Every structure is written in structure tokens, then in C-alpha cells.
CSV table of C-alpha atoms and ligand atoms in Angstrom, one decimal:
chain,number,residue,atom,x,y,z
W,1,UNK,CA,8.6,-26.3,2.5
W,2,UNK,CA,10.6,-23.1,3.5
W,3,UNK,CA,8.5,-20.7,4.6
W,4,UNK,CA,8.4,-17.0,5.8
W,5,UNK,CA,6.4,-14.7,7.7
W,6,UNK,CA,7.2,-10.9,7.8
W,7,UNK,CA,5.6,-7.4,7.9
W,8,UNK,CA,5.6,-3.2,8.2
W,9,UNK,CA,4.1,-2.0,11.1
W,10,UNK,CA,1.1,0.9,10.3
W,11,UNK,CA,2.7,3.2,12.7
W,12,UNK,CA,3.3,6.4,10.3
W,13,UNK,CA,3.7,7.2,6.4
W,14,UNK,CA,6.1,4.0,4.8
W,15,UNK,CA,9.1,5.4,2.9
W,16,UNK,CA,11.9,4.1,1.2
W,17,UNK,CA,13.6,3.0,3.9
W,18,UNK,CA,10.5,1.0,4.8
W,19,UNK,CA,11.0,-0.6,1.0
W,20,UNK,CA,14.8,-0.9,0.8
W,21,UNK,CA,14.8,-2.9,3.8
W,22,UNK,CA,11.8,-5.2,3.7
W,23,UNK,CA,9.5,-5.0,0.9
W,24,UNK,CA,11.7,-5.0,-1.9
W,25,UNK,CA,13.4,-8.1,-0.3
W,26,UNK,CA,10.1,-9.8,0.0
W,27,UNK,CA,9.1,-9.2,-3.9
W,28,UNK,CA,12.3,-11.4,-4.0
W,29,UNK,CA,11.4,-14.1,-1.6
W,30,UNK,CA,7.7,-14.4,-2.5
W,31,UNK,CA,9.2,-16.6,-5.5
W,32,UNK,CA,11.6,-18.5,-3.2
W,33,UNK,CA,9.3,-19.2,-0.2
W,34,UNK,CA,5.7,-19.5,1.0
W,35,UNK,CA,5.1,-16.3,1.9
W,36,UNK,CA,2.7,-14.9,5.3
W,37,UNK,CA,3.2,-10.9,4.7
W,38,UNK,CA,1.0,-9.0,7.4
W,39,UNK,CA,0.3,-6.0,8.8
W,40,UNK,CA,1.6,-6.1,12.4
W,41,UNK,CA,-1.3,-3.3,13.7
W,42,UNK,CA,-0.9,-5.0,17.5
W,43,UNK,CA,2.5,-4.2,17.2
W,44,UNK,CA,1.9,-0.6,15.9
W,45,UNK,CA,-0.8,0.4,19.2
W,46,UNK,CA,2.5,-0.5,21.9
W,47,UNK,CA,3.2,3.7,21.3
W,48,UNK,CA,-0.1,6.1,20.9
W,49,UNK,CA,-2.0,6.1,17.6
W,50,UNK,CA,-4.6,8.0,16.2
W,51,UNK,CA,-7.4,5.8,15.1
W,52,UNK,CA,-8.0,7.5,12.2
W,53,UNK,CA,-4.2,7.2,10.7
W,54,UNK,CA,-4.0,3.7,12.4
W,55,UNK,CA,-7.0,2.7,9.7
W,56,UNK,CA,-5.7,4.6,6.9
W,57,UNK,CA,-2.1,3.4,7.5
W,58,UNK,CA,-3.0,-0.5,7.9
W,59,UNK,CA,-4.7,-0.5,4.8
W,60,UNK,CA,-1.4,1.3,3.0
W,61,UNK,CA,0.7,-0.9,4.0
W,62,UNK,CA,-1.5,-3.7,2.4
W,63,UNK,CA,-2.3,-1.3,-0.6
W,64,UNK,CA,2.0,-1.4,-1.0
W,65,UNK,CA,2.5,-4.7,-0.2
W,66,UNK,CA,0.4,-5.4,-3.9
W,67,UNK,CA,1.5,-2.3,-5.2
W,68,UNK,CA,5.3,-3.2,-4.6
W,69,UNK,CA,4.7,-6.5,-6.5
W,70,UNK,CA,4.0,-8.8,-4.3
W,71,UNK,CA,1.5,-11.5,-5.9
W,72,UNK,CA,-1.4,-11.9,-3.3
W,73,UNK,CA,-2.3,-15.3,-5.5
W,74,UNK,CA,1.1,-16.8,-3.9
W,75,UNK,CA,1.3,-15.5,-0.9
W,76,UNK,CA,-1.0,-14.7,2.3
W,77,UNK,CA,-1.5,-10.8,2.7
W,78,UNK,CA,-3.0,-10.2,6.2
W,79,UNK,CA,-3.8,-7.7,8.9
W,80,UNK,CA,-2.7,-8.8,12.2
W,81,UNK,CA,-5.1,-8.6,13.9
W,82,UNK,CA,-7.6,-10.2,12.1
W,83,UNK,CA,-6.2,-13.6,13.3
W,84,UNK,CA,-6.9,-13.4,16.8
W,85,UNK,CA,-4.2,-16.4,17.6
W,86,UNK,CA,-1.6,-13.9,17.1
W,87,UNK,CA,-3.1,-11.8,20.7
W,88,UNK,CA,-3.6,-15.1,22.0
W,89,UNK,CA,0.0,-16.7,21.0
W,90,UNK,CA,2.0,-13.7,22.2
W,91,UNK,CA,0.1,-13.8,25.7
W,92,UNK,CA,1.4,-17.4,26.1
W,93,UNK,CA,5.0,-16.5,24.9
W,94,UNK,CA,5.0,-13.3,26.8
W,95,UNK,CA,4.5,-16.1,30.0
W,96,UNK,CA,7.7,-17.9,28.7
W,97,UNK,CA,9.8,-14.4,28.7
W,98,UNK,CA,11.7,-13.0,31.1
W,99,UNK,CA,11.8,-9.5,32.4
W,100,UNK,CA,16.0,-9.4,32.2
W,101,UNK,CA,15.9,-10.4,28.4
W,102,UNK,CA,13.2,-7.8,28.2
W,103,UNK,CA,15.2,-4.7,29.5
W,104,UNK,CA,18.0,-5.8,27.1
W,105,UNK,CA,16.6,-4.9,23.8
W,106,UNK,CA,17.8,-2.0,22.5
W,107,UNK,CA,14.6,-1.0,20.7
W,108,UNK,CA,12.9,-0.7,23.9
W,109,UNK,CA,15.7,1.5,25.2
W,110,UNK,CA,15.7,3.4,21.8
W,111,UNK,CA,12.0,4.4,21.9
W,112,UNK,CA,11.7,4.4,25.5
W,113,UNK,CA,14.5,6.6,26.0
W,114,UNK,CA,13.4,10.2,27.4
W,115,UNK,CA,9.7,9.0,28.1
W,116,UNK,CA,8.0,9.6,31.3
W,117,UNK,CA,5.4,7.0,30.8
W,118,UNK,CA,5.4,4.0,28.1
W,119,UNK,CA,3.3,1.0,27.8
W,120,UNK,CA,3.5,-2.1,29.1
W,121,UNK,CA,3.3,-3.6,25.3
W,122,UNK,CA,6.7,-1.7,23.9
W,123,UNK,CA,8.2,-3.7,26.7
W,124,UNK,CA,6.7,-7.1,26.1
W,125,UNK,CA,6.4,-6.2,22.2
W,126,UNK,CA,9.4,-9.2,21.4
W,127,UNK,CA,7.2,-11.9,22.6
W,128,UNK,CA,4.2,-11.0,20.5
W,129,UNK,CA,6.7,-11.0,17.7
W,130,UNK,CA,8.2,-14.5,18.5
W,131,UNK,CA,4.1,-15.3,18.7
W,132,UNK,CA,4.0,-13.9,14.9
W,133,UNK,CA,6.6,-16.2,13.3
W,134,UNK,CA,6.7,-19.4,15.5
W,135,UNK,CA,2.6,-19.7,14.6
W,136,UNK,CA,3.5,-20.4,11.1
W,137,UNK,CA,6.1,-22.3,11.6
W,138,UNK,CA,8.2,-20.2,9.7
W,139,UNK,CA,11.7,-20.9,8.9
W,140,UNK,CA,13.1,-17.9,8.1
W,141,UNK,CA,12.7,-14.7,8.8
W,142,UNK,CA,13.8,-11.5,6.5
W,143,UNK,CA,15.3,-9.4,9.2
W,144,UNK,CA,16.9,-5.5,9.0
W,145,UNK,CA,19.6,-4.9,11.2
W,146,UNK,CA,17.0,-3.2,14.2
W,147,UNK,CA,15.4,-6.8,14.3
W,148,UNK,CA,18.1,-9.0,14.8
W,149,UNK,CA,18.3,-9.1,18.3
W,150,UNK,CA,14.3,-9.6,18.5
W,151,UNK,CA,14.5,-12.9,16.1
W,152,UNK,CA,17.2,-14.1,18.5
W,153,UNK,CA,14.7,-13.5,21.5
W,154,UNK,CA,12.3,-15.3,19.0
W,155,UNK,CA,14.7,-18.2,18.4
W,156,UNK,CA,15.6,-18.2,23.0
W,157,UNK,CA,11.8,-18.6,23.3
W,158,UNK,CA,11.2,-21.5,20.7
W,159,UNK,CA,14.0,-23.2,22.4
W,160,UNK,CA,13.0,-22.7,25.9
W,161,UNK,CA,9.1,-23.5,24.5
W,162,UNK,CA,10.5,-26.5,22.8
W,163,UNK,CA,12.7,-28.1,25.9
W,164,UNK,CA,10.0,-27.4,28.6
W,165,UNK,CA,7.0,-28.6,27.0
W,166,UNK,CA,8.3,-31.0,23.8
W,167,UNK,CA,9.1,-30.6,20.3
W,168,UNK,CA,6.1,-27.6,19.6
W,169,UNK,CA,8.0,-24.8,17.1
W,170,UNK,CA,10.3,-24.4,14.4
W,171,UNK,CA,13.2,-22.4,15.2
W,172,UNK,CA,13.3,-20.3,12.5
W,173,UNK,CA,16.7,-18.7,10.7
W,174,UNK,CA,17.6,-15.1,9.7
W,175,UNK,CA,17.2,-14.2,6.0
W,176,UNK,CA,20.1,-11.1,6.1
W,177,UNK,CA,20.3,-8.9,3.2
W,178,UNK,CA,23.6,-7.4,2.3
W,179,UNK,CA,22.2,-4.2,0.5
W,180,UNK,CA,19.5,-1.8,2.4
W,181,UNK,CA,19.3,-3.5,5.6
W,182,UNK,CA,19.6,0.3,7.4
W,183,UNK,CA,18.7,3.2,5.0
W,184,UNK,CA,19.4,5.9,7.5
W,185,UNK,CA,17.8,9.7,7.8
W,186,UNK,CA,18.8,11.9,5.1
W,187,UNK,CA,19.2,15.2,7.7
W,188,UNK,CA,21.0,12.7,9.5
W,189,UNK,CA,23.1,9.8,8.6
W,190,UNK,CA,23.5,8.4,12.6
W,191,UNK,CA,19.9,8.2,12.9
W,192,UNK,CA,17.5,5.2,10.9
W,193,UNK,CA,15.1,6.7,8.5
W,194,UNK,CA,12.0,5.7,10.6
W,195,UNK,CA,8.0,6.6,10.4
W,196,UNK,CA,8.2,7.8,13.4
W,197,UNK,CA,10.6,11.0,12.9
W,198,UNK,CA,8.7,14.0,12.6
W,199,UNK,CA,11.2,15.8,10.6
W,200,UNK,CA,9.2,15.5,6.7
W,201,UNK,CA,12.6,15.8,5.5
W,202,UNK,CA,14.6,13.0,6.8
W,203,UNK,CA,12.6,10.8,4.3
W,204,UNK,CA,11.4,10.1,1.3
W,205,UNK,CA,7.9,8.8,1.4
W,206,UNK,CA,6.2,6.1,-1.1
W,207,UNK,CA,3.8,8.8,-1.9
W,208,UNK,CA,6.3,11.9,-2.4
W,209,UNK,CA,5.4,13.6,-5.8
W,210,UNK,CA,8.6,13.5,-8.1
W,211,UNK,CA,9.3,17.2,-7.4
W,212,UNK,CA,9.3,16.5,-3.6
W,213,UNK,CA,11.4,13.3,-4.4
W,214,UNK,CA,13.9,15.6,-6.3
W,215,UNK,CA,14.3,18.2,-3.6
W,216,UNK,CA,14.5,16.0,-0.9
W,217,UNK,CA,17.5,14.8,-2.3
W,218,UNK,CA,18.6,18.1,-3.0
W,219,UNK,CA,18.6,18.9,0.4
W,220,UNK,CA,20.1,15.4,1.5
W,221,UNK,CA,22.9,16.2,3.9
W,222,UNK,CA,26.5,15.0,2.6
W,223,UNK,CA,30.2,16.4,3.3
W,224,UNK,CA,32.8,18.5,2.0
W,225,UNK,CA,35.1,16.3,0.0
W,226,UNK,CA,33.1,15.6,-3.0
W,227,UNK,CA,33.8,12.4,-3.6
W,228,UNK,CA,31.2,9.8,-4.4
W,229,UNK,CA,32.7,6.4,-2.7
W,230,UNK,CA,31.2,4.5,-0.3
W,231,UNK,CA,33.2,4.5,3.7
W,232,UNK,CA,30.8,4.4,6.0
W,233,UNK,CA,32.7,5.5,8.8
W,234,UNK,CA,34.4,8.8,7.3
W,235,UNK,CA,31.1,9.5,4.8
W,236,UNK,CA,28.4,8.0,6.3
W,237,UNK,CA,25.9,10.6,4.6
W,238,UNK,CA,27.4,10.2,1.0
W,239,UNK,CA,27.7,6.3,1.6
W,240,UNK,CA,24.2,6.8,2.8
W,241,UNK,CA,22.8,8.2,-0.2
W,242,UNK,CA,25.5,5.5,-2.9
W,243,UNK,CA,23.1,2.6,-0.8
W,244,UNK,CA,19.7,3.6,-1.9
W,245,UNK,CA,21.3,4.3,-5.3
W,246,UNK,CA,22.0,0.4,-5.7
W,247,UNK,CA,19.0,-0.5,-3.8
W,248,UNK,CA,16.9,1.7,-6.2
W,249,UNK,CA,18.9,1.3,-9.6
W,250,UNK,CA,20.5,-2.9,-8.8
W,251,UNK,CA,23.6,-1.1,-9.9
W,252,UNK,CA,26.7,-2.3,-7.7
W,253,UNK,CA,28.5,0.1,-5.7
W,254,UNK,CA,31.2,-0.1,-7.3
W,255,UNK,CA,29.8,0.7,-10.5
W,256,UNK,CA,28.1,3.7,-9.0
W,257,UNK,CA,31.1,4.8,-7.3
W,258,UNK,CA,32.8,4.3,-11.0
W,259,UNK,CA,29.9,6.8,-12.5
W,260,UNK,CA,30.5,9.1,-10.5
W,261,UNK,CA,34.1,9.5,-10.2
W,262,UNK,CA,35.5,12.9,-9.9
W,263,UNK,CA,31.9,14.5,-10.6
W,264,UNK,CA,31.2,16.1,-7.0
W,265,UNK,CA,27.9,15.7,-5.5
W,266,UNK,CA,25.5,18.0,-7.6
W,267,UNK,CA,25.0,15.2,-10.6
W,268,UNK,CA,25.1,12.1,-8.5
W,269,UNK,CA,21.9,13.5,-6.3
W,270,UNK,CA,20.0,14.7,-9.3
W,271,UNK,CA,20.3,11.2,-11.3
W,272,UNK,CA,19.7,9.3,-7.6
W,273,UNK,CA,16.3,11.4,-7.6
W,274,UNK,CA,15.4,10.2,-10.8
W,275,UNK,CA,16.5,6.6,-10.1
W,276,UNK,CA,13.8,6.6,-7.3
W,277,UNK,CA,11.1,8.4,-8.9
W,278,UNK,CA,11.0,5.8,-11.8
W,279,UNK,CA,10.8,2.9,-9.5
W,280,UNK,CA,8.4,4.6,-7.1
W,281,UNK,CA,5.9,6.1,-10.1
W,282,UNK,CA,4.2,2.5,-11.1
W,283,UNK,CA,4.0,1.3,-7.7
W,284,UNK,CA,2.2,5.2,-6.1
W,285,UNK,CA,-0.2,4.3,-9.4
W,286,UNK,CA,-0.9,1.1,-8.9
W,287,UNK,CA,-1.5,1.8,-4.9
W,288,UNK,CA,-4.2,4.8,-6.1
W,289,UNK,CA,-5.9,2.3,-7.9
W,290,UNK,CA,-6.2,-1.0,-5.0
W,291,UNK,CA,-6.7,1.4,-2.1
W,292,UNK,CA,-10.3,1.8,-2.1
W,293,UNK,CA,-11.0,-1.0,-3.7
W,294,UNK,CA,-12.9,-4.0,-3.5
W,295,UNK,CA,-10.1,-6.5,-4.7
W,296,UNK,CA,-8.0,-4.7,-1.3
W,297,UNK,CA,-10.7,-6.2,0.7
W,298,UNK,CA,-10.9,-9.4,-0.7
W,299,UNK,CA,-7.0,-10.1,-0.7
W,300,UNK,CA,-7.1,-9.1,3.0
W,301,UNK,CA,-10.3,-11.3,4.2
W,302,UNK,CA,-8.7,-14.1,2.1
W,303,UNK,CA,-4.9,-13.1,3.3
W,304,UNK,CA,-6.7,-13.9,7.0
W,305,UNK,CA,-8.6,-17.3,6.3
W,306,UNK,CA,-5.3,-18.6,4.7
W,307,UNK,CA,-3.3,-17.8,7.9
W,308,UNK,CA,-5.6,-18.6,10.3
W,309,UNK,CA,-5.5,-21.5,8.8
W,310,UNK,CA,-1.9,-22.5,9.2
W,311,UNK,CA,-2.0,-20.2,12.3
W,312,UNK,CA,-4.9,-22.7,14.2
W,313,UNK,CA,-2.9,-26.0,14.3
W,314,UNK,CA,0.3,-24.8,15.7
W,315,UNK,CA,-1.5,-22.9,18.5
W,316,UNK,CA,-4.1,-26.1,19.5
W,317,UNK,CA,-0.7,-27.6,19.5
W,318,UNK,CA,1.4,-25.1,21.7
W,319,UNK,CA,-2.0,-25.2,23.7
W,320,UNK,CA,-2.1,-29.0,24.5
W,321,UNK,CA,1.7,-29.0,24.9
W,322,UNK,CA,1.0,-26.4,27.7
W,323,UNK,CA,-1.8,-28.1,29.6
W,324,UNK,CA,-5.0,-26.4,28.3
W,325,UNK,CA,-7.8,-28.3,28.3
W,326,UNK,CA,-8.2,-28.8,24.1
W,327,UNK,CA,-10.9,-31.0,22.2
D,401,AQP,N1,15.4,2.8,7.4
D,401,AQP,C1,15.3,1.5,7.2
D,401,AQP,N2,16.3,0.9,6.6
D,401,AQP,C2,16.2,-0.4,6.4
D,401,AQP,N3,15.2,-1.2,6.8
D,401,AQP,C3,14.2,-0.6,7.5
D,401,AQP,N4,13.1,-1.1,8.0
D,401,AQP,C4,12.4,-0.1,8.6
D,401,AQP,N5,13.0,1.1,8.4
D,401,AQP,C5,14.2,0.8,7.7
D,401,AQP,C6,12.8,-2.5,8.1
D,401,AQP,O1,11.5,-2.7,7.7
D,401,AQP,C7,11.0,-3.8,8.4
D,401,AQP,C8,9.7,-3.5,9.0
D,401,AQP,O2,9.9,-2.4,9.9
D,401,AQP,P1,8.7,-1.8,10.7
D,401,AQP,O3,8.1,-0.8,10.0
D,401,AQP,O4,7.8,-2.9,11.2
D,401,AQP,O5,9.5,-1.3,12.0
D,401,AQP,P2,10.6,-0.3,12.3
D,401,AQP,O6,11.9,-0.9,11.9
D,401,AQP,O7,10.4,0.1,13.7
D,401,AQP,O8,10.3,0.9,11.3
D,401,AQP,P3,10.3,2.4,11.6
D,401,AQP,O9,10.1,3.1,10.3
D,401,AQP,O10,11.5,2.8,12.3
D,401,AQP,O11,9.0,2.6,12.4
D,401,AQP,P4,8.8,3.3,13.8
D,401,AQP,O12,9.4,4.7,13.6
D,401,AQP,O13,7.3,3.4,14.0
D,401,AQP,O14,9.5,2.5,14.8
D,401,AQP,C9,12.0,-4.2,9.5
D,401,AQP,O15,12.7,-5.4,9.2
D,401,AQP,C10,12.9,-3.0,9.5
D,401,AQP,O16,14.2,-3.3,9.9
């Protein structure tokens, strides 16, 4: 059985770029797969959160996962860290990791960059990530472009794992998606549209009101030739903007780009608006009515017994392989 595990971490406010790049790919592969989707909250505490906006923000994330579409019946929806084996996983692959491979990943540099003090967890954050997929024995992993070089570090370590201590993981393969793999800022098309960036405007967030949605856009930063075709390396903010069209509409580019041809810019960001409103209105309703719910609770106790489930075997087994004393 193919199978994948994946998640948003609860470290801020999801926006589209959160959806473009991994949950509308996994409404998509819940059909094709067995699906673990979790909330990676160990992940989101390697920089400072408030505990208030940590709890709030874990339960979003598994409010949008069902909001989004994806069918909790089918597949396991989780917070991360109510399966311990993921803490205890990551501490034994953290063990198999070394400190050069560490320093070379680029999100560390990224989010360390300018810091005087960081934890110790952003650094060792890829191991606890190669602890979240090899546990289920996943074998593939939906990956945007920023994660790439952490599912290879995933793949090194099930290798190593696997040649030091016999046959233990699967080595699991990248699902890439040609279409909304980096939605960038919308002030800014060199920088990713992340939770993280202060700057309200650089995003649109799942919960924007239309009218926010609209002038958001409005404001979206693009360039002086008026021309809607996609070349991201002379129009990165225009080709910006043509990608969460076809991300938000399924239109091709080339279809868009034939739209728009000759129009300028004015139209093109007034219908992209309301190509995003009408696809985030059902799913900002359907999140006000799980969020405080009952039914969220019992998706997410159930979502935890189902993967502790699959998560218990492989880690008795990465256990015994190591040389813990197991029963
Ligand atoms: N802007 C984006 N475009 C395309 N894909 C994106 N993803 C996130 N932002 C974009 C993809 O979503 C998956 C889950 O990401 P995550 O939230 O766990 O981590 P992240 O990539 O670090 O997200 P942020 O928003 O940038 O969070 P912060 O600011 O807290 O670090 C990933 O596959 C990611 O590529």
C-alpha cells in the first residue's frame, strides 16, 4: 500500500500559500494514498511561541485540514505530539545525524540568519522530521520546494539506519508538484509567502474577509510592462500572481495568460481576487463550524490512536534493531 505522511506546522496564521503548496495537494492524494496528515506542533516550538496562539493555531490547522476537504474517515488527522513516538523516534535519528549535514540545510541558515541566539531544535529540526515519515513507513512524501533538501536528509538517514542496523525503514520518494510548490510574498516576489513574516500584507490568509482578499491583491506588487505572461525571471511578481491564479481557478497558464492578453494588470487582479474568495468562502465556513466542536475533538483523539498505531511497530522495531532491551 502506498502511503503518505505530511503536515503544516502551527507556527502563525495558514494562508494561501500554506494551501497552494500542501493542502490542496493532499485533498488530491487522500484518494490516491493512505493518508497520515498531522500537525507537526514539536516542529513549530524549535523558534519561540506563545502558548496561547500555539493552541489556537494547532487546532486551525486541523480545523483546515477538514475544512479543505480532506475526509478524516480515510485518512488519519493528528497532532504531533500526541504520539509520543514521534519525540522519542527523532531523538534516536537525531543520534544517527551528523553535525556537517546539519549546518548544510539552508532552512537553518534562512531562519537562523541574523539571530543572536537560536535553539538547539531549529538545528536538529531534520531529524525529528525524518522521525515523522520513516515511522509510518511512508513512501512518499508531498514535498514544496523548501523541503526538498530535508526529505533527502530523511532518505541519508533511512539509508545509513538501514545499512548499520538491518533492513528497519522504508525509504520514502518525493511526491513534487509542478503548480504552487513556492507561492511567494505578494510585497515581495524574492521572498516565500511564509507565517512567519510580519508584514499582514505579504499574504493572504485562509480567514481574510473577501474585501481584505480583494485589496490585498490590489495592492499585490507587479511591474511596469503590463503584460500578463508568465517569465519568472524578468516578472517574477506578475508570474507570481498568474501561479495562484491556476492554483486557485485549475485553469492552465496558458489559458490565463490567453484571458488576459493585452488587458494590463487592473482586470487580471480584480478577477484573481474573486477566483480566491470563491474557493476560500466554503472552506472559512465550514472551519467556523468544526472549530469548537466536538466532532474536531474526536477526529483528532481518533487521528492519534490510528497512528500510534502504525507508529508503535516500526519504533519497537527501530528499537530492537538498535539494541534496546524490548519485550
Ligand atoms: N508559500 C508557500 N508556497 C508553497 N508551499 C508552501 N508551503 C508553505 N508555504 C508555502 C508548504 O507547505 C508545507 C508545510 O509547510 P510548513 O507550514 O510546515 O512550513 P514552512 O514551509 O516553513 O511554512 P512557512 O509558512 O514558511 O512557516 P514559517 O514561517 O513558520 O517557517 C511545506 O511543504 C511547505 O513547502
Amino acid at each position: 500500500m502506498k502511503r503518505v505522511i505530511s503536515g503544516i506546522k502551527p507556527s502563525g496564521e495558514l494562508n494561501i500559500g500554506g494551501y497552494g503548496g500542501a493542502l490542496q495537494p493532499f485533498i488530491t492524494i487522500q484518494h490516491e494514498y493512505e493518508c497520515f496528515f498531522f500537525v507537526p506542533d514539536l516542529h513549530a516550538i524549535t523558534v519561540t511561541q506563545d502558548p496561547k496562539e500555539l493552541y489556537q493555531r494547532s487546532k486551525d490547522i486541523a480545523a483546515f485540514y477538514i475544512a479543505a476537504g480532506i475526509d478524516p474517515k480515510k485518512s488519519a488527522i493528528f497532532i504531533q505530539s500526541h504520539v509520543p513516538a514521534h519525540a522519542e523516534l527523532g531523538w534516536m535519528m537525531e543520534t544517527q545525524s551528523h553535525f556537517g549535514e546539519l549546518s548544510r540545510m539552508t532552512q537553518f541558515k534562512e531562519k537562523s540568519d541574523g539571530k543572536d541566539s537560536v535553539s538547539a531544535a531549529l538545528f536538529t529540526y531534520p531529524a525529528l522530521m525524518a522521525a515523522d515519515i520513516l515511522l509510518y513507513q511512508a513512501t512518499h512524501v508531498p514535498v514544496g520546494d523548501d523541503q526538498k533538501q530535508h526529505l533527502e536528509m530523511t532518505r541519508d538517514l533511512a539509508l545509513r539506519f538501514n545499512n548499520r542496523f538491518g533492513s528497519t525503514f522504508v525509504v520514502p520518494e518525493p511526491i513534487i508538484q509542478s503548480l504552487g510548490s513556492r507561492i511567494m510574498g505578494l510585497d515581495d516576489p524574492s521572498k516565500k509567502m511564509s507565517k512567519s513574516n510580519p508584514n499582514r500584507n505579504s499574504c493572504v490568509l485562509m480567514l481574510d474577509s473577501p474585501d481584505e482578499i480583494r485589496k490585498k491583491f490590489s495592492k499585490a506588487v507587479t511591474d511596469s510592462e503590463g503584460s500578463v505572461h508568465l517569465d519568472w525571471e524578468a516578472k517574477p511578481a506578475v508570474s507570481n500572481l498568474i501561479e495562484i491564479y491556476a492554483v486557485f481557478s485549475g485553469d492552465s497558464i496558458a489559458a490565463i495568460e490567453r484571458q488576459y492578453e493585452g488587458q494590463g494588470y487592473g482586470s487580471f487582479k480584480r478577477d484573481l481576487a474573486e477566483v480566491v474568495v470563491e474557493k476560500l468562502i466554503p472552506i472559512q465556513e465550514r472551519y467556523k463550524e468544526i472549530i469548537d466542536s466536538e466532532e474536531l475533538i474526536t477526529i483528532l483523539k481518533d487521528g492519534a490512536l490510528k497512528a500510534s498505531e502504525a507508529a508503535k511497530a516500526t519504533l519497537h522495531q527501530a528499537k530492537r534493531a538498535m539494541g534496546f532491551v524490548t519485550f
